[in-house]
Amino acid sequence: MNFKKLDKMVGGLGGSKSKSRGPPGQLPKANSLGDFNEAEEEGWNIGQMSDKDITDEFEKMLENMNLTEEKKEPLRMLPISKKRDMLTMNSKTVARNKFDSPADYIQYLSNPELSLAKKYSCIESLRVALTNNSLEWVQDFGNKGLKQVLNVLNECFRNDSKWDRVQLECIKCLKAIMNNKVGLQNLFDHKEALTLMARSITPTVPLVMLEAVKLMAAVCLVPPDGHDKTLEAITIAGEVKQRERFQPIIQGLLIRNNEPLRVACLTLINALISSPEDIDFRIHLRNEFMRDGLIDVLEALENDNGEELQLQLKVFNEHKEEDFDEFAQRFDNIRLELDDVNECFELVKNLVLDTPAEPYFLSVLQHLVCIRDDSLVRPAYYKLIEECVSQIVLHKSGCDPDFRATKRFNIDVEPLIEQLVERGRLEDAASIGGSMGMTAGLEAAITEKQETEAKLVQAEMRIAQLEEAMKSGGGVPSPLTNGIQAVQSIIRPGGGPPPPPPPPGMGGGPPPPPPPPGMGGPPPPPPPPGMGGPPPPPPPGMGGPPPPPPPGGGPPPPPPFGAPRPPGPPGPPGPPGPPGPPAPTAIDVLAKLGMKRKKKWTVEGQIKRTNWKAVPLNRLTEKAFWTQVDEEQLASQSLIDELQNKFSSKPPAKKSVDDSSSNTIGKKKTKELKVLDAKAAQNLSVVLGGALKHISYADLRKCILRCDTSVLTENLLQSLIQYLPTPDQLNKLQEHSKDYDNLAEAEQFAISLADIKRLVPRLKSLRFQLHYPELVQDCKPDIVAATAACEEVKKSRKFGKVLELILLMGNIMNTGSRNEQSVGFDISYLPKLSNTKDRDNKGTLLHFLVETIEKSHPQLINFYDELMHIDKAARVSIESVQKVLKQMDSSIKNLETDLKNSSRTNQDADDGFQEAMGTFSTEARAQYSILQSMGTKMETLYTDLAEYFVFDKQKYTLEEFFGDIKLFKDQFKQAYEAILKERESEAKLGRAREAREKAERERADRAAKKKALVDFESDGNQEGVMDSLMEALKTGSAFSRDQKRKRAARPAGAERRAQLNRSRSKGRVGGNSDNREIIDILLEEENEPPSAGGGGR
C-alpha cells in the first residue's frame, strides 16, 4: 500500500487546502479557509518519541478519525516509520485547525450578510472538518450546527441554480453529521431535516439528487421508524411540489448517462418496498411505483449490463416474486375463515360500501344475475369467471395490472376455455367413462351370467321331465308342466323349503281332495329324480281347493314368482290331540345350535340404549348369520370405557318432521257431439285430426292387416284401442254402410275398420310387440341388481364384521335392559345408529363406530366396496317385478290365442298377422321364461337372506331391506367424511397457528437485530453509521430476508380465495443494544441459516 493511497484513506490531511470531490467542471475549486484568520502552527517533536509511544499515539489518532475497524486494521499493520510520518502530518493539521472549533463555524454561518461565495467556502470547509475531525468534534457541532446547515440548505430552494454547489455541500455535511448515532438522532429529532433531503431529490440536479437518494435509502434501514420517516418526508416533498411522491425517483431511472444515479434510485426503491413487515403494505408500495412509471422502465433496466444495477434489479424481482408467493399462499390460511358465502359477501360489501368501487361491484353482481338459469351451463360460466378473476387478482407479475386506458389488462380467455373444456371432459371421463363405462360392462356381464344360469336351469328342467316321461312310459310332457318345481329343485338342490306350485293355467291334472278334518294330510307323491322334495298341488283355479299345510307344521309354500298370493281359507278345526312337548328354553336352543350364552356386560352408571329389535331365539337356525358370530373377541376394556364416556345417559334431542301433502284432482271437461256415441266420435275425431291426418282410411286398414309398425306407433295404437267403438257399435254402424256419405267422419272411419276380425285384440298384440322391449328393460335390470345384491350381502366378510362390532357395542350399552345379551338385532336398526347421541350431543353412535373401525379395524372402513349393487337393489320392488312379469305372461297368452284364431279363419289377402307375430310370440315366450327363472332365483335368494339374517320377508320387503343397508352405508360414508374434514380443519388451524407464532418470533428477531444496527437507547456512541448502511445497500445484504420462500404450486379453482383484509402494521419490536459495526451485523445476517432469523428488510 503506497503512501498516497494511505493519505487518501485518512482523508487527505496534508496541506492547507481541500478540493471539491465532485467531477471536474461541475463545481469550482475553492480555498477552504480563505475567509478565516490564519493561526500559528505549533510543532511537535515526534522524532524524539519511542516506538511504544508512537504506537499508543497512533491508536489514539485512529480513534479520533472516526474509522471502522475494517479500515483501522490495515493501518495498524504499517511499519513504525510510516506511523511516525502520519502522526507528523496529523499534528500539523491539528495545529493548523486548533482555532477552527465548531463554535467558529456556527457563529460564521449565522451571519445573514454572507455572500454566496463565502457561504460556499464555509460549507465546503465544514464538510472537510466534519469528515476529518474526531467524533468529539462532530458531537460538539451538535444541534446548533445542524440547524445552521439546514438553514443554508433551505435557502438553496429559494434561489437559482447558482446555489446548486452549496446544496451539494450541505447534503454531504448532513451525511457526515449522520455518520454517528448522536448526529443521526439529532437529525431524526429535527422536524424538517428529512423533508429537506427529500426535496433535494430533483432530477434536474443529478449530483445533489445522487447524494440525497443515497442518504434516504440508508435512513430507511434505521430502526425503529426510519422507513416511516423516510416515506413521510418523500410524501411531504411530493405535496409541496404538487406531483406524485415517487415521480422524481422514477425520473432518476430515466437518466441513461448517469449509471450511479440509476443504481441509487433503484436502491431507494428496494429499501422503501422491502422494509415493511406487512405484505399488503409492501405490495401497495410496489404497485404505486408501478403506476408512477416503473412498469415502463423495467424493460429498459433489464437490458442494462451494469453490474451494480443488475444486482439491485435482481433484488427487486426476487422480493416481488416472494411477496407474490406469500400472497398466493394466503388462500389456504384464510379458507377456513372465509368459507361461508354470506360472510364473504358481507365482507366484500362492507369493503366497497360508500366507496368509488361500489358501482363497479354492483355492476359485477348485475352481470352475474344475467347468467342463464341452466344447471349445466351455470357452473361453466362461474368456472370461467373465477379463472379470469383469479388471473387478474393474482397476476403472475406480483403487481397490479396496468389500468391505463391504452393498455387494458389482457386476459387470455381462449386457453382458459380450452382448459375448462378439457378439464370437464376429463372429469366426465373419470366419472362417466371410468365409472359408468366400467359399471355398464360389469352389469352386462352379470346380466349375461344370470341369463345363462336361467337357461341352464330350463335345460336341466326339460331333461328331467323327459327322463321322468320315459320312465313312466308316457308322452312327452309340456315344457312348462311343473316347470317352477323343477327350477326350485335345481336352484336349491338337496331340500330346503318346499318349492312353489305352478302358475294358474299351466296344465296338469286336478289335485287330490283334501283329507277329512283332523287328518295330517295325504302322503305326498314321489318326486321326480333330482328334486329335493315333493311338489305341492296347483293353487286354486286349477280344478280343486288348495291342500292344507304339510305334516309337521310350518308356513305354506310360496306361489310361483309372478303369481298372486292366495290367502287360503282356514280349514275346520280338528279334534284336540295329545299335549305337545314343552317349549325349549333359551339354553337348549343355544346348545342345539352350538352357541354360548351372550356375555352380560357390566357398565358404570347409566348409559344410553340401542333400541333395536332383538332376534328371537326360537327363529334361529344353523344357517343364520347370528349363529356364526363371536363379537366378544372384538371387545376390549378401552372400547367399554369409551362407550361409557361417550354415551352416558342424556336424553337425545327429538326431532319432529311434519309432512304435508296436497293433492289436486283435475277434471276433464268433455263436450257431447251428435253421433252414435258422442264421446267416442269426439275422441276419434281428435285422433283423425292428429296422427291420421295425412293417411287414408284404406291405407290405415292395410297397415293394420299387414302389422306395419312403422305407421302404427305405440301412441297411435293406444289411442285406437281406447277410442274405437265396441263390437256391437261397429255392427250397428255396418248397417248404415249404404248411407256412408251421410255419416259423420268418425263413423265413416269406424266402418272402414269394422270388417277386420278381432280388431282390438290385434291392436293390443301390436302394441304389446312395441312395448315388449320396454317391459323387459323395466324388470331385467332390477332382477339382476337384486340377485347380485343378495349374493353380495351374504358373502361380504367385511359387512359381517361390521355387524358383529355393532352387536358388541349394543350389548355393552344395553346392559341392565330388556335387550341385554341379544344374540342379534334386526337389520332395520342400522340406519338408526345416528339417532343415539353422545353425552355432548356432538357425535353419534355411528361416528363412534366409524372411529373405532378406523382405529382398531381399518380393513373394514371400505366395507361398502363389497356391496356394489346395494344402491340399485334399494329401488327394486318384488311386487312391481311380479306385476310386469304377470302382464307379459297375460299379453303373450292373448297373442298366442289370436294366432290360433287367426289360423282357423279365412284370412284377407293383405293380412300378415300370422307371419309377423308368430316369430315374435315364440321369442317373447322364451324371453319370458328366462326372466321368470331369474325372478324365481331372486326371490329364492331373498328367502335365504331372510333366514340368514332372521327376519320375516313378508313384513320386511326386499326394497326396505336393501334400502336400510344403503342408508346405513351412506350415513357411514358421510360420517367418515365429516370426521376427516374436521381433522383436516383442525390440522390447518394448527398449522396456521404455528405459522403465526413462527412469524411473530421471526419478526421479533428481525426487530431486535434492526435495533442493534442503531440503538438510540444504548449507552455510548456508534460510528460509521451511514458508511455501513450505504455499503450494505450497495452489496444487497441489506435486503436479505430470513429465508427464501419456496414457490408453491398455486391451488386451482375455488381453492384460490383472496384475503381482503388491508391492515398495515407498522409496529417495531425492540432488541438488545449492540455497538458492533453495522456492516458486520448485516453480513452476519446474510450468512445465518434460515432458522436463526434476522436480516433487516
Short mmCIF file of C-alpha atoms in Angstrom, two decimals, residues 104-280:
data_model
loop_
_atom_site.label_atom_id
_atom_site.label_comp_id
_atom_site.label_asym_id
_atom_site.label_seq_id
_atom_site.Cartn_x
_atom_site.Cartn_y
_atom_site.Cartn_z
CA ASP A 104 -16.45 29.23 14.93
CA TYR A 105 -18.40 27.59 12.08
CA ILE A 106 -21.75 28.08 13.82
CA GLN A 107 -21.05 31.74 14.50
CA TYR A 108 -19.81 32.40 10.97
CA LEU A 109 -22.81 30.68 9.30
CA SER A 110 -25.25 32.60 11.48
CA ASN A 111 -24.20 35.85 9.79
CA PRO A 112 -27.04 36.74 7.37
CA GLU A 113 -24.86 39.09 5.37
CA LEU A 114 -22.59 36.39 3.94
CA SER A 115 -22.24 36.27 0.18
CA LEU A 116 -22.79 33.13 -1.89
CA ALA A 117 -19.04 32.62 -2.31
CA LYS A 118 -18.36 32.95 1.41
CA LYS A 119 -21.16 30.57 2.30
CA TYR A 120 -19.93 28.03 -0.21
CA SER A 121 -16.36 28.28 1.11
CA CYS A 122 -17.52 27.87 4.69
CA ILE A 123 -19.83 24.92 3.94
CA GLU A 124 -17.09 23.19 1.94
CA SER A 125 -14.63 23.70 4.78
CA LEU A 126 -17.20 22.48 7.26
CA ARG A 127 -17.73 19.32 5.22
CA VAL A 128 -13.96 18.64 5.32
CA ALA A 129 -13.85 19.33 9.04
CA LEU A 130 -16.83 17.08 9.80
CA THR A 131 -15.28 14.31 7.75
CA ASN A 132 -11.70 14.53 9.08
CA ASN A 133 -12.06 15.68 12.68
CA SER A 134 -12.67 13.46 15.64
CA LEU A 135 -16.03 12.16 16.77
CA GLU A 136 -15.85 14.51 19.74
CA TRP A 137 -15.56 17.46 17.37
CA VAL A 138 -18.64 16.33 15.41
CA GLN A 139 -20.63 15.94 18.64
CA ASP A 140 -19.63 19.46 19.71
CA PHE A 141 -21.04 20.73 16.42
CA GLY A 142 -24.38 19.31 17.67
CA ASN A 143 -27.90 20.60 17.13
CA LYS A 144 -26.88 24.23 16.72
CA GLY A 145 -24.58 23.41 13.87
CA LEU A 146 -27.19 21.09 12.29
CA LYS A 147 -29.75 23.89 12.31
CA GLN A 148 -27.31 26.25 10.56
CA VAL A 149 -26.61 23.65 7.83
CA LEU A 150 -30.36 23.05 7.36
CA ASN A 151 -30.98 26.80 7.15
CA VAL A 152 -28.42 27.07 4.37
CA LEU A 153 -29.99 24.04 2.61
CA ASN A 154 -33.46 25.58 2.88
CA GLU A 155 -32.08 28.82 1.45
CA CYS A 156 -30.90 26.89 -1.62
CA PHE A 157 -34.52 26.05 -2.58
CA ARG A 158 -35.38 29.77 -2.65
CA ASN A 159 -32.57 30.68 -5.05
CA ASP A 160 -31.45 29.86 -8.58
CA SER A 161 -29.10 27.18 -9.89
CA LYS A 162 -26.00 29.08 -8.67
CA TRP A 163 -26.74 27.62 -5.26
CA ASP A 164 -26.57 24.01 -6.52
CA ARG A 165 -22.97 23.63 -5.39
CA VAL A 166 -23.90 24.91 -1.91
CA GLN A 167 -26.81 22.41 -1.80
CA LEU A 168 -24.44 19.58 -2.68
CA GLU A 169 -22.02 20.51 0.11
CA CYS A 170 -24.95 20.77 2.58
CA ILE A 171 -26.09 17.24 1.75
CA LYS A 172 -22.53 15.98 2.25
CA CYS A 173 -22.35 17.80 5.59
CA LEU A 174 -25.58 16.09 6.67
CA LYS A 175 -24.11 12.74 5.70
CA ALA A 176 -21.07 13.44 7.90
CA ILE A 177 -23.27 14.51 10.79
CA MET A 178 -25.43 11.37 10.44
CA ASN A 179 -22.40 9.08 10.38
CA ASN A 180 -22.71 8.52 14.12
CA LYS A 181 -25.58 7.69 16.47
CA VAL A 182 -25.77 11.07 18.19
CA GLY A 183 -25.82 13.03 14.93
CA LEU A 184 -28.37 10.67 13.41
CA GLN A 185 -30.63 11.05 16.44
CA ASN A 186 -30.34 14.83 16.23
CA LEU A 187 -31.36 14.76 12.58
CA PHE A 188 -34.33 12.45 13.35
CA ASP A 189 -35.47 14.85 16.08
CA HIS A 190 -35.47 17.79 13.68
CA LYS A 191 -38.87 18.25 12.03
CA GLU A 192 -37.73 19.35 8.59
CA ALA A 193 -34.35 17.67 8.14
CA LEU A 194 -35.53 14.61 6.21
CA THR A 195 -38.10 16.67 4.31
CA LEU A 196 -35.37 18.99 3.08
CA MET A 197 -33.32 15.97 1.98
CA ALA A 198 -36.37 14.56 0.18
CA ARG A 199 -36.89 17.90 -1.58
CA SER A 200 -33.31 17.60 -2.80
CA ILE A 201 -34.29 14.55 -4.87
CA THR A 202 -34.55 16.53 -8.11
CA PRO A 203 -33.52 15.03 -11.47
CA THR A 204 -32.50 18.50 -12.73
CA VAL A 205 -29.59 18.49 -10.24
CA PRO A 206 -28.24 14.95 -10.63
CA LEU A 207 -25.22 15.34 -8.31
CA VAL A 208 -27.37 16.62 -5.45
CA MET A 209 -30.02 14.00 -6.16
CA LEU A 210 -27.42 11.22 -6.07
CA GLU A 211 -26.23 12.14 -2.56
CA ALA A 212 -29.78 12.72 -1.30
CA VAL A 213 -31.07 9.40 -2.66
CA LYS A 214 -28.17 7.53 -1.03
CA LEU A 215 -28.92 9.12 2.33
CA MET A 216 -32.66 8.48 2.14
CA ALA A 217 -32.09 4.82 1.25
CA ALA A 218 -29.80 4.43 4.27
CA VAL A 219 -32.29 6.17 6.58
CA CYS A 220 -34.94 3.58 5.50
CA LEU A 221 -32.94 0.88 7.28
CA VAL A 222 -32.66 2.74 10.61
CA PRO A 223 -34.97 1.26 13.24
CA PRO A 224 -37.48 1.72 14.65
CA ASP A 225 -39.16 4.26 12.39
CA GLY A 226 -36.60 5.14 9.73
CA HIS A 227 -38.82 3.79 6.97
CA ASP A 228 -41.88 5.66 8.19
CA LYS A 229 -39.98 8.96 8.48
CA THR A 230 -38.44 8.50 5.03
CA LEU A 231 -41.81 7.76 3.44
CA GLU A 232 -43.37 10.71 5.26
CA ALA A 233 -40.62 13.06 4.07
CA ILE A 234 -40.99 11.89 0.45
CA THR A 235 -44.76 12.31 0.69
CA ILE A 236 -44.49 15.86 2.02
CA ALA A 237 -41.95 16.74 -0.68
CA GLY A 238 -44.36 15.49 -3.34
CA GLU A 239 -47.21 17.53 -1.87
CA VAL A 240 -45.05 20.66 -1.77
CA LYS A 241 -44.16 20.28 -5.45
CA GLN A 242 -47.71 19.07 -6.31
CA ARG A 243 -46.64 15.85 -8.02
CA GLU A 244 -46.73 12.12 -7.35
CA ARG A 245 -44.40 11.43 -4.47
CA PHE A 246 -42.36 8.73 -6.26
CA GLN A 247 -42.22 10.52 -9.61
CA PRO A 248 -38.70 12.07 -9.11
CA ILE A 249 -37.26 8.67 -8.22
CA ILE A 250 -38.69 7.16 -11.41
CA GLN A 251 -37.35 10.11 -13.43
CA GLY A 252 -33.90 9.46 -11.99
CA LEU A 253 -34.03 5.96 -13.53
CA LEU A 254 -34.60 7.52 -16.94
CA ILE A 255 -31.25 9.38 -16.97
CA ARG A 256 -29.33 6.90 -19.13
CA ASN A 257 -25.86 8.53 -18.97
CA ASN A 258 -25.72 8.56 -15.16
CA GLU A 259 -25.28 4.98 -14.01
CA PRO A 260 -24.59 5.79 -10.31
CA LEU A 261 -27.84 7.76 -10.05
CA ARG A 262 -29.89 4.95 -11.61
CA VAL A 263 -28.36 2.46 -9.18
CA ALA A 264 -29.05 4.75 -6.24
CA CYS A 265 -32.69 5.32 -7.28
CA LEU A 266 -33.34 1.58 -7.68
CA THR A 267 -31.64 1.01 -4.31
CA LEU A 268 -34.01 3.51 -2.69
CA ILE A 269 -36.98 1.77 -4.31
CA ASN A 270 -35.83 -1.57 -2.90
CA ALA A 271 -35.31 -0.03 0.53
CA LEU A 272 -38.77 1.54 0.55
CA ILE A 273 -40.56 -1.61 -0.66
CA SER A 274 -38.73 -4.31 1.28
CA SER A 275 -38.60 -2.67 4.72
CA PRO A 276 -42.26 -3.01 5.88
CA GLU A 277 -43.26 -6.19 7.68
CA ASP A 278 -46.81 -6.18 6.30
CA ILE A 279 -47.06 -7.85 2.91
CA ASP A 280 -50.09 -5.76 1.94
#
